[in-house]
Amino acid sequence: MKAVYYFGSGKADGKAEMKNLLGGKGANLAEMINLDIPVPPGLTITTEVCTYYYDNSYNFPSDLEEQVKNAINKIETVMGKTFGDPDNPLLLSVRSGARMSMPGMMETVLNVGLTSKTIPGLIKKTNNPRFVYDAYRRLIMMYSDVVMEKAAGLEPKEGHGIRHQLEAILDEYKAKNGYKSDIDLSGDDWKNISKDFKIRIKDVLGHEFPDNHYEQLWGGIKAVFQSWNGKRAISYRKIENIPGEWGTAVNVQAMVFGNTGDSSATGVAFTRNPATGENNFYGEWLQNAQGEDVVAGIRTPHPLNQSTKTEESKNLESLEEFLPDVYNQLDSIRQKLEKHYNDMQDIEFTIEEGRLWMLQTRSGKRTGAAAIKIAVDMVEEEMLSKQDAIIRVTPDQIDELLHPKLHVEDEGAATILARGLPAGPGGGVGQVVFSADDAEKWNKDGKTIILVREETSPEDVHGMHVAEAILTAKGGMTSHAALVARGWGKCCIVGCSSINIDFTKKEMMINDQAVKEGDWISMNGSKGTIYPGKIKLEPADPESNSSYKRLMSWADELRTLKIRTNADSPEDAKQAIEFGAQGIGLCRTEHMFFAPNRIIEMRKMILAEDMSKRREAVMNLLPFQREDFKGILKAMEGMPVTIRLLDPPLHEFITLDKPQIEELANELEISVSKVKNRINSLHELNPMLGHRGCRLGVAYPEITEMQARAIFEASAELTKEGIIVMPEVMIPLVGTSAEFDHQENLVREVASKVINETGTNFKYLVGTMIELPRACLTADEIAEKAEFFSFGTNDLTQTTYGFSRDDIGGFLPDYLEKNILSHDPFQSLDISGVGQLISLAVDKGKKVKKDLKIGICGEHGGDPNSINFCYQNGLDYVSCSPFRVPIARFSAAQAALKN
Ligand code: PEP
Ligand code: MG
């Protein structure tokens, strides 16, 4: 098996298409070599080796060592240095690289090859002992942390890890000698510190830090493979749905140094602005530094160029100003990469003694707004087709634009507590917690929290994921917190240096003001401002974003599925039309009965002793219902409106306390005990499977008659006003065709009467919800009469799985944790089970009625994967809540393109 792919000096074994085998990093390094971009030579050990390693009790293929050695020989030739050579040593970096980027999830060891043998030679060669000992102490810090502690499976308590301990030694040393910054330390200082580090490592971990270059290399390689199954990598994969079988590749590459002196530097950049999408080269850099310094937030990074400067950084020298030639070379690489990949890239570079080296390129994480702008701009720049643009943007990124912001005026009136860098957009309001574990705990208790950290690390992702927003004291726009939050579209502010956190007291000082755990704060992640207390959140305003509107107009051109909405009021209906809805797919009528002036009639109806009393009570509700339907039909003029007849178990209306029972007895002129008896007799052990849905209309036909009359009288009145109405009457929870036929007859009878009485003419349909397995199995029989089907996938999921939709919360976490379910089936359709029933019902229904209209109105109607399934099964429309309508429109276009 070819386990090692070499890349270097104009020639690479791999290429960009080989991401599965080489990981994203390895494949893109190879691709850059093929594009003649300067990349230090190196080798990639494939993801297959990772799988082999786990399948074979942590052993490598027998010839791996030889393959690695051969590739290192080639690196040595290109670099003119030799690994382990006492006179002219080659140093190597060891980094992970999975198929999909997992920022900071896995491990890196730099400066591999520094030993007591090679250090003197390198000092002689560079004439820079400070640089050599600085590099050495970095190797010791990374290696002891990554290889000797994490890969060995040690799990010290928070704050007791070896890395922390070594950092404490360094801080102590600096304090003792009056040094402020790392820059103040001399070569001798780093040498002393390295000695102290090694003593502490032996003490704490029980082993010597290895002094052999090959031992270091293989320790690093193994640690990267180990890190694939580290705790934080596993929890990140779970959140991002990355399969464990993918494995990671390992990249071993010649070291180049950004910290050899003042003409050396390192930086990270995006080929376009990752927050706004603007077509400006955007990045940060540090003189005389190694890459980790930029992201770790130890020193404040400088802006790459004029367009990256902000109010805070306007006086810092940019790379454009400091090294214009190198900047221009970098800028032309930026253009080459964008043209080649047709996508915004996230790049890392190092300048060694004035010479530019590229260390990474990958598709850059971006906010939703940036994703949309970049995709639309790239269509205009003829880099992408409209179809590419639609596929490129994700439904989640569209969703981000639909997210709330702080109320503009309230925010203007609030005093700013502090400022930081605007790393993730939108507003965030919540209660402060200071650790990821607390974030998780508080979230479980139903609290909305903001996670505040010094800086975040991959160990924090579980807390970051449940946080409403993230705030860090350190770090730049490319820090871990910023990258992760942006990827998730979360409100995030980083580098807020006026924060001083006391973790033991669980409080922070912000410019003399104490904020304790549990205190509310508000954040504007688009501006980087933080406020005390709660500021109102405002709904998003996607309509003011021109790129969004263009992209959505292309989505509408390309999709064939229609998008309706679930709405029970004219207000919701209007909102949904603004979001682009083309009709109502579900108007639930039960909510309409809860107003104080109606509920009493409803209760009278339910408790009535005989048919005539019941009819009287029901008919008192007619004028109310007629007005409801008139409002909705009018708001949806010319569009179909599916109105569902009464569905919920009756006891929902008669859960009463003592005074309410007494009032009711009074109204009904019967005794309290009679009311109580009647309520008791309606009690059900299993109301979800009890007297609900069409079973109500069968037992109490006057309810169906009243509702049908209200719908048709509203339709007749509007028709007279010249308004086009398209009512669709929907019978719920049908399990047999006889149930449907019974209700349909009632509805049609009323329709004929109303049409006669009013002398009007309008079209209407009578159809049913398909939300029971039996309805799916007998869909052909039901379709004989029904003019449409609408899949009620909430109940269909409930009755197919036998999971109570109201009680799944009790066991779902266990099911997800133990991989018994991959997702909540009430959120995203269970395609292999419930999906089969849907496919069957569609087939059977269409066999009987070719033009049967079919839609879906369960929660799944707003879920991208479920929408794709609906498209594949030839449904006519999906119906979802008004705020999901844009996502549904967009997902429908993606479905049309993907299939
Ligand atoms: C359904 O069951 O999917 C549905 C839309 O109806 P409800 O949620 O009102 O039961
Ligand atoms: Mg239902």
PDB file of N, CA, C and O in Angstrom, residues 450-477:
ATOM      1  N   ILE A 450     -24.228  32.915  28.138  1.00  0.00           N
ATOM      2  CA  ILE A 450     -23.103  33.409  27.346  1.00  0.00           C
ATOM      3  C   ILE A 450     -21.835  32.862  27.989  1.00  0.00           C
ATOM      4  O   ILE A 450     -21.626  33.014  29.192  1.00  0.00           O
ATOM      5  N   LEU A 451     -21.044  32.185  27.179  1.00  0.00           N
ATOM      6  CA  LEU A 451     -19.822  31.576  27.710  1.00  0.00           C
ATOM      7  C   LEU A 451     -18.685  32.591  27.633  1.00  0.00           C
ATOM      8  O   LEU A 451     -18.372  33.099  26.547  1.00  0.00           O
ATOM      9  N   VAL A 452     -18.099  32.905  28.792  1.00  0.00           N
ATOM     10  CA  VAL A 452     -16.980  33.848  28.831  1.00  0.00           C
ATOM     11  C   VAL A 452     -15.720  33.079  29.202  1.00  0.00           C
ATOM     12  O   VAL A 452     -15.694  32.348  30.199  1.00  0.00           O
ATOM     13  N   ARG A 453     -14.686  33.212  28.381  1.00  0.00           N
ATOM     14  CA  ARG A 453     -13.430  32.505  28.634  1.00  0.00           C
ATOM     15  C   ARG A 453     -12.265  33.468  28.405  1.00  0.00           C
ATOM     16  O   ARG A 453     -12.397  34.473  27.707  1.00  0.00           O
ATOM     17  N   GLU A 454     -11.131  33.112  28.971  1.00  0.00           N
ATOM     18  CA  GLU A 454      -9.892  33.844  28.687  1.00  0.00           C
ATOM     19  C   GLU A 454      -9.666  33.805  27.175  1.00  0.00           C
ATOM     20  O   GLU A 454      -9.503  34.811  26.512  1.00  0.00           O
ATOM     21  N   GLU A 455      -9.589  32.606  26.672  1.00  0.00           N
ATOM     22  CA  GLU A 455      -9.613  32.317  25.243  1.00  0.00           C
ATOM     23  C   GLU A 455     -10.200  30.919  25.175  1.00  0.00           C
ATOM     24  O   GLU A 455     -10.198  30.227  26.187  1.00  0.00           O
ATOM     25  N   THR A 456     -10.690  30.495  24.014  1.00  0.00           N
ATOM     26  CA  THR A 456     -11.255  29.146  24.009  1.00  0.00           C
ATOM     27  C   THR A 456     -10.250  28.179  23.422  1.00  0.00           C
ATOM     28  O   THR A 456      -9.329  28.582  22.711  1.00  0.00           O
ATOM     29  N   SER A 457     -10.443  26.920  23.746  1.00  0.00           N
ATOM     30  CA  SER A 457      -9.618  25.889  23.129  1.00  0.00           C
ATOM     31  C   SER A 457     -10.586  24.793  22.707  1.00  0.00           C
ATOM     32  O   SER A 457     -11.753  24.805  23.106  1.00  0.00           O
ATOM     33  N   PRO A 458     -10.106  23.865  21.923  1.00  0.00           N
ATOM     34  CA  PRO A 458     -11.012  22.805  21.483  1.00  0.00           C
ATOM     35  C   PRO A 458     -11.661  22.058  22.646  1.00  0.00           C
ATOM     36  O   PRO A 458     -12.718  21.466  22.479  1.00  0.00           O
ATOM     37  N   GLU A 459     -11.058  22.108  23.825  1.00  0.00           N
ATOM     38  CA  GLU A 459     -11.700  21.466  24.986  1.00  0.00           C
ATOM     39  C   GLU A 459     -13.031  22.118  25.349  1.00  0.00           C
ATOM     40  O   GLU A 459     -13.804  21.572  26.106  1.00  0.00           O
ATOM     41  N   ASP A 460     -13.258  23.327  24.842  1.00  0.00           N
ATOM     42  CA  ASP A 460     -14.459  24.072  25.224  1.00  0.00           C
ATOM     43  C   ASP A 460     -15.645  23.871  24.284  1.00  0.00           C
ATOM     44  O   ASP A 460     -16.712  24.434  24.521  1.00  0.00           O
ATOM     45  N   VAL A 461     -15.461  23.107  23.213  1.00  0.00           N
ATOM     46  CA  VAL A 461     -16.496  23.127  22.175  1.00  0.00           C
ATOM     47  C   VAL A 461     -17.883  22.720  22.655  1.00  0.00           C
ATOM     48  O   VAL A 461     -18.871  23.278  22.190  1.00  0.00           O
ATOM     49  N   HIS A 462     -17.956  21.802  23.601  1.00  0.00           N
ATOM     50  CA  HIS A 462     -19.306  21.384  24.029  1.00  0.00           C
ATOM     51  C   HIS A 462     -20.036  22.555  24.680  1.00  0.00           C
ATOM     52  O   HIS A 462     -21.238  22.733  24.472  1.00  0.00           O
ATOM     53  N   GLY A 463     -19.309  23.370  25.431  1.00  0.00           N
ATOM     54  CA  GLY A 463     -19.929  24.545  26.047  1.00  0.00           C
ATOM     55  C   GLY A 463     -20.210  25.634  25.029  1.00  0.00           C
ATOM     56  O   GLY A 463     -21.227  26.331  25.110  1.00  0.00           O
ATOM     57  N   MET A 464     -19.315  25.771  24.057  1.00  0.00           N
ATOM     58  CA  MET A 464     -19.515  26.799  23.030  1.00  0.00           C
ATOM     59  C   MET A 464     -20.764  26.487  22.215  1.00  0.00           C
ATOM     60  O   MET A 464     -21.496  27.370  21.789  1.00  0.00           O
ATOM     61  N   HIS A 465     -20.966  25.186  22.013  1.00  0.00           N
ATOM     62  CA  HIS A 465     -22.083  24.783  21.160  1.00  0.00           C
ATOM     63  C   HIS A 465     -23.437  25.134  21.768  1.00  0.00           C
ATOM     64  O   HIS A 465     -24.359  25.532  21.065  1.00  0.00           O
ATOM     65  N   VAL A 466     -23.534  25.013  23.088  1.00  0.00           N
ATOM     66  CA  VAL A 466     -24.839  25.286  23.715  1.00  0.00           C
ATOM     67  C   VAL A 466     -24.999  26.756  24.092  1.00  0.00           C
ATOM     68  O   VAL A 466     -26.077  27.180  24.489  1.00  0.00           O
ATOM     69  N   ALA A 467     -23.903  27.530  23.963  1.00  0.00           N
ATOM     70  CA  ALA A 467     -23.978  28.941  24.367  1.00  0.00           C
ATOM     71  C   ALA A 467     -24.731  29.767  23.325  1.00  0.00           C
ATOM     72  O   ALA A 467     -24.658  29.497  22.132  1.00  0.00           O
ATOM     73  N   GLU A 468     -25.457  30.762  23.838  1.00  0.00           N
ATOM     74  CA  GLU A 468     -26.129  31.722  22.958  1.00  0.00           C
ATOM     75  C   GLU A 468     -25.071  32.577  22.257  1.00  0.00           C
ATOM     76  O   GLU A 468     -25.207  32.937  21.096  1.00  0.00           O
ATOM     77  N   ALA A 469     -24.012  32.892  22.997  1.00  0.00           N
ATOM     78  CA  ALA A 469     -22.935  33.715  22.450  1.00  0.00           C
ATOM     79  C   ALA A 469     -21.657  33.388  23.207  1.00  0.00           C
ATOM     80  O   ALA A 469     -21.700  32.787  24.274  1.00  0.00           O
ATOM     81  N   ILE A 470     -20.527  33.801  22.612  1.00  0.00           N
ATOM     82  CA  ILE A 470     -19.223  33.493  23.201  1.00  0.00           C
ATOM     83  C   ILE A 470     -18.424  34.792  23.310  1.00  0.00           C
ATOM     84  O   ILE A 470     -18.426  35.610  22.377  1.00  0.00           O
ATOM     85  N   LEU A 471     -17.759  34.958  24.450  1.00  0.00           N
ATOM     86  CA  LEU A 471     -16.966  36.162  24.689  1.00  0.00           C
ATOM     87  C   LEU A 471     -15.603  35.731  25.218  1.00  0.00           C
ATOM     88  O   LEU A 471     -15.530  34.940  26.160  1.00  0.00           O
ATOM     89  N   THR A 472     -14.526  36.229  24.587  1.00  0.00           N
ATOM     90  CA  THR A 472     -13.196  35.888  25.115  1.00  0.00           C
ATOM     91  C   THR A 472     -12.377  37.145  25.372  1.00  0.00           C
ATOM     92  O   THR A 472     -12.545  38.164  24.706  1.00  0.00           O
ATOM     93  N   ALA A 473     -11.476  37.038  26.358  1.00  0.00           N
ATOM     94  CA  ALA A 473     -10.628  38.167  26.715  1.00  0.00           C
ATOM     95  C   ALA A 473      -9.468  38.305  25.748  1.00  0.00           C
ATOM     96  O   ALA A 473      -8.980  39.398  25.501  1.00  0.00           O
ATOM     97  N   LYS A 474      -9.027  37.164  25.203  1.00  0.00           N
ATOM     98  CA  LYS A 474      -7.859  37.190  24.323  1.00  0.00           C
ATOM     99  C   LYS A 474      -8.239  36.753  22.911  1.00  0.00           C
ATOM    100  O   LYS A 474      -9.370  36.390  22.650  1.00  0.00           O
ATOM    101  N   GLY A 475      -7.215  36.751  22.031  1.00  0.00           N
ATOM    102  CA  GLY A 475      -7.431  36.174  20.711  1.00  0.00           C
ATOM    103  C   GLY A 475      -7.855  37.188  19.675  1.00  0.00           C
ATOM    104  O   GLY A 475      -8.425  38.229  20.002  1.00  0.00           O
ATOM    105  N   GLY A 476      -7.555  36.868  18.404  1.00  0.00           N
ATOM    106  CA  GLY A 476      -7.910  37.748  17.297  1.00  0.00           C
ATOM    107  C   GLY A 476      -9.045  37.169  16.472  1.00  0.00           C
ATOM    108  O   GLY A 476      -9.670  36.181  16.865  1.00  0.00           O
ATOM    109  N   MET A 477      -9.254  37.797  15.313  1.00  0.00           N
ATOM    110  CA  MET A 477     -10.353  37.371  14.448  1.00  0.00           C
ATOM    111  C   MET A 477     -10.126  35.983  13.872  1.00  0.00           C
ATOM    112  O   MET A 477     -11.030  35.399  13.287  1.00  0.00           O
TER     113      MET A 477
END
